[in-house]
CSV table of C-alpha atoms and ligand atoms in Angstrom, one decimal:
chain,number,residue,atom,x,y,z
A,1,MET,CA,89.8,101.6,-3.9
A,2,LYS,CA,93.2,100.7,-2.5
A,3,THR,CA,94.9,98.0,-4.5
A,4,TYR,CA,94.2,94.7,-3.0
A,5,LYS,CA,95.4,91.3,-4.2
A,6,GLN,CA,93.2,89.0,-6.2
A,7,LYS,CA,89.7,88.8,-5.0
A,8,THR,CA,90.0,85.0,-4.3
A,9,ASP,CA,92.9,85.7,-1.9
A,10,PHE,CA,90.4,86.9,0.8
A,11,LEU,CA,87.4,84.6,0.2
A,12,TYR,CA,88.5,82.2,2.9
A,13,ILE,CA,87.8,85.1,5.4
A,14,GLY,CA,84.1,85.0,4.6
A,15,VAL,CA,84.1,81.2,4.8
A,16,LYS,CA,85.7,81.4,8.3
A,17,LEU,CA,83.1,84.0,9.3
A,18,LEU,CA,80.3,81.7,8.2
A,19,LYS,CA,81.7,78.8,10.2
A,20,TRP,CA,81.9,81.0,13.3
A,21,TYR,CA,78.3,82.1,12.7
A,22,GLN,CA,77.0,78.5,12.8
A,23,THR,CA,78.1,78.2,16.4
A,24,HIS,CA,77.8,81.8,17.6
A,25,LYS,CA,74.8,83.2,16.0
A,26,ARG,CA,72.4,85.1,18.3
A,27,ASP,CA,69.2,83.4,19.0
A,28,LEU,CA,66.7,86.1,17.8
A,29,PRO,CA,63.0,85.6,17.2
A,30,TRP,CA,63.0,86.8,13.6
A,31,ARG,CA,65.7,84.2,12.8
A,32,LYS,CA,63.3,81.3,13.3
A,33,SER,CA,62.2,81.6,9.7
A,34,ILE,CA,63.2,83.4,6.6
A,35,ASN,CA,59.7,84.9,6.0
A,36,PRO,CA,60.4,88.3,4.3
A,37,TYR,CA,57.6,90.0,6.4
A,38,ASN,CA,59.3,89.1,9.6
A,39,ILE,CA,62.8,90.0,8.3
A,40,TRP,CA,61.5,93.4,7.1
A,41,ILE,CA,59.8,94.3,10.4
A,42,SER,CA,62.8,93.2,12.4
A,43,GLU,CA,65.2,95.3,10.3
A,44,VAL,CA,63.1,98.4,10.5
A,45,VAL,CA,62.6,98.0,14.3
A,46,LEU,CA,66.4,97.6,14.7
A,47,GLN,CA,67.2,100.8,12.8
A,48,GLN,CA,68.2,103.3,15.6
A,49,THR,CA,67.2,100.7,18.3
A,50,GLN,CA,69.3,98.2,20.2
A,51,VAL,CA,68.3,94.5,19.8
A,52,LYS,CA,67.6,94.3,23.6
A,53,GLN,CA,65.1,97.2,23.5
A,54,GLY,CA,63.7,96.3,20.1
A,55,MET,CA,62.9,92.6,20.8
A,56,GLN,CA,59.7,93.0,22.8
A,57,HIS,CA,58.4,95.7,20.4
A,58,TYR,CA,59.1,93.4,17.5
A,59,LEU,CA,57.2,90.5,19.1
A,60,ASN,CA,54.2,92.8,20.0
A,61,PHE,CA,54.1,94.2,16.5
A,62,VAL,CA,54.1,90.9,14.6
A,63,GLU,CA,51.6,89.4,17.1
A,64,ARG,CA,49.1,92.2,16.3
A,65,PHE,CA,50.1,92.6,12.6
A,66,PRO,CA,51.2,89.1,11.6
A,67,ASP,CA,51.3,89.7,7.9
A,68,VAL,CA,51.2,92.2,5.1
A,69,ASP,CA,47.4,92.2,4.8
A,70,THR,CA,46.7,92.8,8.5
A,71,LEU,CA,49.2,95.6,8.5
A,72,ALA,CA,47.8,97.2,5.4
A,73,ASN,CA,44.2,97.1,6.7
A,74,ALA,CA,45.1,98.5,10.1
A,75,ASP,CA,44.3,102.1,11.2
A,76,GLU,CA,47.3,104.3,11.0
A,77,GLU,CA,46.8,105.4,14.6
A,78,GLU,CA,47.0,101.8,15.8
A,79,VAL,CA,50.2,101.2,13.9
A,80,LEU,CA,51.7,104.2,15.5
A,81,LEU,CA,50.5,103.0,18.9
A,82,TYR,CA,52.3,99.7,18.4
A,83,TRP,CA,55.4,101.7,17.7
A,84,LYS,CA,55.2,103.5,21.0
A,85,GLY,CA,58.5,103.6,22.8
A,86,LEU,CA,60.6,103.0,19.6
A,87,GLY,CA,60.7,106.7,18.5
A,88,TYR,CA,61.3,107.8,14.9
A,89,TYR,CA,57.6,107.2,14.1
A,90,SER,CA,58.1,107.9,10.4
A,91,ARG,CA,59.4,104.3,10.2
A,92,ALA,CA,56.0,103.0,11.3
A,93,LEU,CA,54.2,105.3,8.9
A,94,ASN,CA,56.4,104.0,6.1
A,95,LEU,CA,55.8,100.4,7.1
A,96,HIS,CA,52.1,101.0,6.8
A,97,LYS,CA,52.4,102.7,3.4
A,98,ALA,CA,54.7,99.9,2.1
A,99,ALA,CA,52.2,97.3,3.3
A,100,LYS,CA,49.5,99.0,1.3
A,101,GLN,CA,51.8,99.1,-1.7
A,102,LEU,CA,52.5,95.4,-1.4
A,103,VAL,CA,48.8,94.7,-1.4
A,104,THR,CA,48.0,96.9,-4.3
A,105,ASP,CA,51.0,96.4,-6.6
A,106,TYR,CA,52.3,93.0,-5.6
A,107,ASN,CA,49.3,91.0,-4.6
A,108,SER,CA,50.4,90.9,-1.0
A,109,GLU,CA,53.6,89.1,-1.9
A,110,PHE,CA,57.1,90.4,-1.4
A,111,PRO,CA,59.1,91.1,-4.6
A,112,GLU,CA,62.1,88.7,-4.6
A,113,THR,CA,64.9,90.9,-5.8
A,114,TYR,CA,67.0,93.7,-4.3
A,115,ALA,CA,66.1,96.0,-7.1
A,116,GLU,CA,62.4,95.5,-6.8
A,117,LEU,CA,62.4,95.7,-3.0
A,118,LEU,CA,64.0,99.1,-3.2
A,119,LYS,CA,60.7,100.4,-4.7
A,120,LEU,CA,58.9,99.9,-1.5
A,121,LYS,CA,58.2,103.0,0.6
A,122,GLY,CA,60.9,103.5,3.3
A,123,VAL,CA,63.0,100.5,2.1
A,124,GLY,CA,66.6,101.6,1.6
A,125,LYS,CA,69.6,99.8,0.3
A,126,TYR,CA,70.4,98.1,3.6
A,127,THR,CA,66.9,96.8,4.3
A,128,ALA,CA,66.4,95.7,0.7
A,129,ALA,CA,69.7,93.8,0.8
A,130,ALA,CA,68.8,92.2,4.1
A,131,ILE,CA,65.5,90.9,2.8
A,132,ALA,CA,66.8,89.9,-0.6
A,133,SER,CA,69.7,87.9,0.8
A,134,ILE,CA,68.1,86.3,3.9
A,135,SER,CA,64.7,85.5,2.4
A,136,PHE,CA,65.5,85.1,-1.3
A,137,HIS,CA,69.2,84.1,-1.2
A,138,GLU,CA,70.3,86.9,-3.6
A,139,LYS,CA,74.0,87.6,-3.4
A,140,VAL,CA,73.9,91.2,-2.2
A,141,ALA,CA,75.7,92.7,0.8
A,142,ALA,CA,73.6,94.5,3.6
A,143,VAL,CA,76.3,97.1,4.1
A,144,ASP,CA,75.8,99.2,7.3
A,145,GLY,CA,77.9,100.7,10.0
A,146,ASN,CA,79.0,97.2,11.2
A,147,PHE,CA,80.4,96.5,7.7
A,148,TYR,CA,82.3,99.8,7.7
A,149,ARG,CA,83.9,99.1,11.0
A,150,VAL,CA,84.8,95.5,10.6
A,151,LEU,CA,86.2,96.0,7.0
A,152,SER,CA,88.2,99.1,7.9
A,153,ARG,CA,89.8,97.3,10.7
A,154,LEU,CA,90.3,94.0,8.9
A,155,PHE,CA,92.1,95.7,6.0
A,156,ALA,CA,93.4,98.6,8.1
A,157,ASP,CA,91.7,100.7,5.4
A,158,ASP,CA,91.5,104.4,6.0
A,159,PHE,CA,88.7,105.3,3.6
A,160,ASP,CA,86.6,108.0,5.3
A,161,ILE,CA,83.3,106.5,6.3
A,162,SER,CA,81.6,109.9,6.3
A,163,ASN,CA,82.5,110.3,2.6
A,164,SER,CA,79.4,110.2,0.3
A,165,ARG,CA,81.1,107.3,-1.6
A,166,ALA,CA,81.6,105.2,1.5
A,167,PHE,CA,78.6,102.9,0.8
A,168,GLN,CA,79.9,102.1,-2.7
A,169,TYR,CA,83.5,101.7,-1.4
A,170,PHE,CA,82.6,99.3,1.4
A,171,SER,CA,80.2,97.4,-0.9
A,172,GLU,CA,83.2,96.7,-3.2
A,173,LEU,CA,85.4,95.8,-0.3
A,174,THR,CA,82.8,93.3,0.9
A,175,GLU,CA,83.0,91.6,-2.5
A,176,LEU,CA,86.6,90.5,-1.5
A,177,ILE,CA,85.4,88.3,1.4
A,178,MET,CA,81.7,87.5,0.5
A,179,PRO,CA,81.2,83.8,-0.5
A,180,GLU,CA,79.2,82.9,-3.6
A,181,THR,CA,76.5,81.3,-1.6
A,182,ASP,CA,74.9,81.9,1.8
A,183,ALA,CA,74.6,85.6,1.4
A,184,GLY,CA,71.9,85.8,4.1
A,185,CYS,CA,74.0,84.0,6.7
A,186,PHE,CA,77.1,86.1,5.7
A,187,ASN,CA,75.2,89.3,6.2
A,188,GLN,CA,73.9,88.2,9.5
A,189,ALA,CA,77.3,87.0,10.5
A,190,MET,CA,78.8,90.5,9.8
A,191,MET,CA,75.9,92.0,11.8
A,192,ASP,CA,76.7,89.7,14.8
A,193,LEU,CA,80.4,90.1,14.6
A,194,GLY,CA,80.1,93.9,14.4
A,195,SER,CA,77.7,94.2,17.3
A,196,GLU,CA,79.0,91.5,19.6
A,197,VAL,CA,82.7,91.3,18.9
A,198,CYS,CA,84.1,94.0,16.7
A,199,LYS,CA,82.3,96.7,18.8
A,200,PRO,CA,82.9,100.4,18.2
A,201,LYS,CA,84.7,100.7,21.5
A,202,ASN,CA,86.8,98.0,23.1
A,203,PRO,CA,86.4,95.3,20.5
A,204,LEU,CA,86.8,91.8,21.9
A,205,CYS,CA,89.7,90.8,19.6
A,206,SER,CA,90.6,87.8,21.7
A,207,ASP,CA,87.1,86.3,20.8
A,208,CYS,CA,87.3,87.3,17.2
A,209,PRO,CA,87.4,84.5,14.5
A,210,LEU,CA,89.2,86.9,12.2
A,211,GLN,CA,92.0,88.0,14.5
A,212,ASP,CA,94.7,86.2,12.5
A,213,ASP,CA,93.6,88.0,9.4
A,214,CYS,CA,93.0,91.5,10.9
A,215,ARG,CA,95.5,94.0,9.7
A,216,ALA,CA,94.6,96.7,12.3
A,217,PHE,CA,95.1,94.1,15.1
A,218,ALA,CA,98.5,93.0,13.6
A,219,ILE,CA,99.8,96.6,13.5
A,220,GLY,CA,98.3,97.5,16.9
A,221,LYS,CA,96.1,100.3,15.5
A,222,ILE,CA,92.5,99.1,16.1
A,223,ASN,CA,91.5,102.4,17.6
A,224,GLN,CA,92.5,104.3,14.4
A,225,PHE,CA,89.8,102.5,12.4
A,226,PRO,CA,87.3,103.3,11.0
A,227,VAL,CA,88.3,106.8,9.9
A,228,LYS,CA,85.5,109.4,10.1
A,229,LEU,CA,86.5,112.9,9.1
A,230,LYS,CA,83.2,114.8,9.1
A,231,LYS,CA,81.3,115.0,12.3
A,232,THR,CA,77.5,114.5,12.0
A,233,LYS,CA,75.9,118.0,11.9
A,234,VAL,CA,73.5,118.5,14.8
A,235,GLU,CA,71.0,121.4,14.8
A,236,ASN,CA,69.6,123.0,18.0
A,237,LEU,CA,65.9,123.5,18.1
A,238,ALA,CA,63.8,125.2,20.8
A,239,LEU,CA,60.1,124.2,21.3
A,240,SER,CA,57.6,125.8,23.7
A,241,TYR,CA,54.5,124.0,24.8
A,242,GLN,CA,51.6,124.7,27.2
A,243,PHE,CA,50.2,121.8,29.2
A,244,ILE,CA,46.7,123.1,29.6
A,245,TYR,CA,44.5,121.1,31.9
A,246,HIS,CA,41.3,121.0,33.9
A,247,ASP,CA,40.7,118.1,36.3
A,248,ASP,CA,41.8,114.9,34.5
A,249,GLN,CA,41.7,116.3,31.0
A,250,PHE,CA,44.5,118.1,29.0
A,251,LEU,CA,44.5,119.6,25.5
A,252,VAL,CA,46.3,118.2,22.5
A,253,LYS,CA,46.5,118.4,18.7
A,254,GLN,CA,47.8,116.0,16.1
A,255,ARG,CA,50.9,117.2,14.3
A,256,ASP,CA,50.6,117.2,10.5
A,257,THR,CA,54.0,118.7,9.6
A,258,SER,CA,56.4,116.6,7.7
A,259,ASP,CA,59.5,117.3,9.8
A,260,ILE,CA,59.8,115.6,13.2
A,261,TRP,CA,57.0,113.7,15.0
A,262,LYS,CA,54.6,113.6,12.0
A,263,LYS,CA,51.1,112.4,13.0
A,264,LEU,CA,51.9,112.3,16.7
A,265,PHE,CA,50.0,114.3,19.4
A,266,GLU,CA,51.4,117.3,21.0
A,267,TYR,CA,50.3,120.1,23.5
A,268,PRO,CA,49.2,123.5,22.4
A,269,LYS,CA,51.7,126.3,21.7
A,270,ASN,CA,51.5,130.1,21.9
A,271,LEU,CA,48.0,130.4,23.2
A,272,ASP,CA,46.7,133.7,24.7
A,273,PHE,CA,44.1,133.6,27.5
A,274,ASN,CA,42.7,137.1,27.1
A,275,ASP,CA,39.4,136.9,28.9
A,276,ILE,CA,39.9,133.6,30.6
A,277,ASP,CA,41.0,132.8,34.1
A,278,PHE,CA,44.1,130.6,34.3
A,279,ILE,CA,46.8,129.8,36.7
A,280,GLU,CA,50.3,129.3,35.3
A,281,GLU,CA,51.9,126.9,37.7
A,282,HIS,CA,55.5,126.3,36.6
A,283,GLU,CA,57.7,125.7,33.6
A,284,LYS,CA,59.8,122.7,33.0
A,285,VAL,CA,62.7,122.6,30.5
A,286,ILE,CA,63.6,119.2,29.0
A,287,GLN,CA,66.6,118.4,26.9
A,288,HIS,CA,66.0,115.7,24.3
A,289,LYS,CA,68.4,114.4,21.7
A,290,LEU,CA,67.4,113.1,18.3
A,291,THR,CA,69.9,111.8,15.7
A,292,HIS,CA,70.5,115.2,14.0
A,293,ARG,CA,68.8,117.5,16.5
A,294,ASN,CA,69.2,118.7,20.1
A,295,LEU,CA,65.8,119.8,21.3
A,296,GLU,CA,65.2,122.1,24.2
A,297,ILE,CA,61.6,121.8,25.1
A,298,SER,CA,60.0,124.1,27.6
A,299,ILE,CA,56.5,123.2,28.9
A,300,SER,CA,54.3,125.6,30.9
A,301,LYS,CA,51.8,124.0,33.1
A,302,ILE,CA,48.5,125.9,33.0
A,303,LEU,CA,45.4,125.2,35.0
A,304,ILE,CA,42.1,126.4,33.7
A,305,PRO,CA,39.9,126.3,36.9
A,306,ASN,CA,36.6,126.7,35.0
A,307,LYS,CA,35.3,123.8,32.9
A,308,CYS,CA,33.4,126.1,30.5
A,309,ASP,CA,36.6,128.1,29.8
A,310,PHE,CA,38.5,124.9,29.2
A,311,ASP,CA,35.8,123.7,26.7
A,312,LYS,CA,35.8,127.1,25.1
A,313,ILE,CA,39.6,127.0,24.4
A,314,LYS,CA,39.3,123.5,23.1
A,315,THR,CA,36.5,124.3,20.7
A,316,GLU,CA,37.8,127.7,19.5
A,317,ASN,CA,41.2,126.2,18.7
A,318,ASP,CA,40.1,122.9,17.3
A,319,PHE,CA,41.9,120.9,20.1
A,320,LEU,CA,41.1,117.5,21.5
A,321,SER,CA,41.2,116.7,25.2
A,322,PHE,CA,42.5,113.5,26.6
A,323,SER,CA,42.4,111.8,30.0
A,324,PHE,CA,45.4,109.7,31.0
A,325,THR,CA,43.7,106.5,29.8
A,326,GLU,CA,42.8,108.0,26.5
A,327,ALA,CA,46.2,109.5,26.0
A,328,GLU,CA,47.8,106.1,26.6
A,329,GLN,CA,45.9,104.8,23.5
A,330,LYS,CA,47.5,107.5,21.3
A,331,SER,CA,51.1,108.2,20.3
A,332,PHE,CA,53.1,111.1,21.7
A,333,PRO,CA,56.7,112.2,21.3
A,334,LYS,CA,58.6,110.6,24.1
A,335,PRO,CA,59.4,113.8,26.1
A,336,LEU,CA,55.7,114.9,26.0
A,337,HIS,CA,54.6,111.4,26.9
A,338,ASP,CA,57.0,111.3,29.9
A,339,TYR,CA,55.7,114.7,31.0
A,340,TYR,CA,52.0,113.8,31.2
A,341,ILE,CA,52.9,110.5,32.9
A,342,LYS,CA,54.5,112.5,35.6
A,343,TYR,CA,51.5,114.8,35.9
A,344,PHE,CA,49.2,111.8,36.5
A,345,SER,CA,51.5,109.9,38.7
B,401,LIG,S1,90.6,91.3,15.5
B,401,LIG,FE1,89.6,92.9,16.7
B,401,LIG,S2,89.6,94.7,15.4
B,401,LIG,FE2,90.0,93.0,14.1
B,401,LIG,S3,88.1,92.4,13.2
B,401,LIG,FE3,88.4,91.2,15.1
B,401,LIG,S4,87.4,92.3,16.7
B,401,LIG,FE4,87.6,93.7,15.0
């Protein structure tokens, strides 16, 4: 780490931030209590999702699954259904597994320390730190992209945030400004400052409580921080589907692979129609971006005019068939969901 002055020289910054937070904190439903269950669900919903989009999903989820026991006892399919629209369904599967783990190993109570929380399925350093600090007042920093950005600018620190040691580095940097008490509020203040004021593009420095202390602002180099040398590697992936239908039914199968879209429903692929009448209507190509993948999805629309033929394909290939109403009770990857919605509209 760069050589900074004595740790205590910067603690006033954290105190200032806490003061700002008291009057500027966002009014969010999960902040009404410090119940670890609610904090946990909200943090997982908000990974990869903006607060605005995540809010209603969070409310629906905790209304249906208000506590660890209800979540653990629910059907996996229903948990996935309540995740519909949020994407990255592995998060929902992990929540479900961790709830079961809490029931079995922890008597349905949350462990109260960062180290113990890390043992839960799908709970990483950030989520464990958020729960430990907000619900159990442990002094641990919930370091995420907001921390990287605010701290790099505050100290005009050019440590590369794509470096594998970035998490450790910025955790240590946080120590310089983190007050001894109120870790939960401090972490939430950093989240709010990062997302509302010190935004990635066009930060609102004139509204920033830390402007007087911000080195990047002082030297007029805000746009040079944070430094990110390695670009995120994105893989291109092509997928071909067949939307095979008869009347109001179409064929589907549940994915069981462990890569993308685990446990979600998808359309058939690569089917031959040797002795069966079919009409291939058209093909649609959809571009869909995931965090590390650019998908090119082509879907051929295939009508099977004869009901017996449709049933034969279904049985021989171990498919299911859904109507629109049935499909809406299941979970599909977003592009496939959007496709059948168009078909039925
Ligand atoms: S002054 Fe601007 S760049 Fe510096 S911390 Fe505040 S918002 Fe971020």
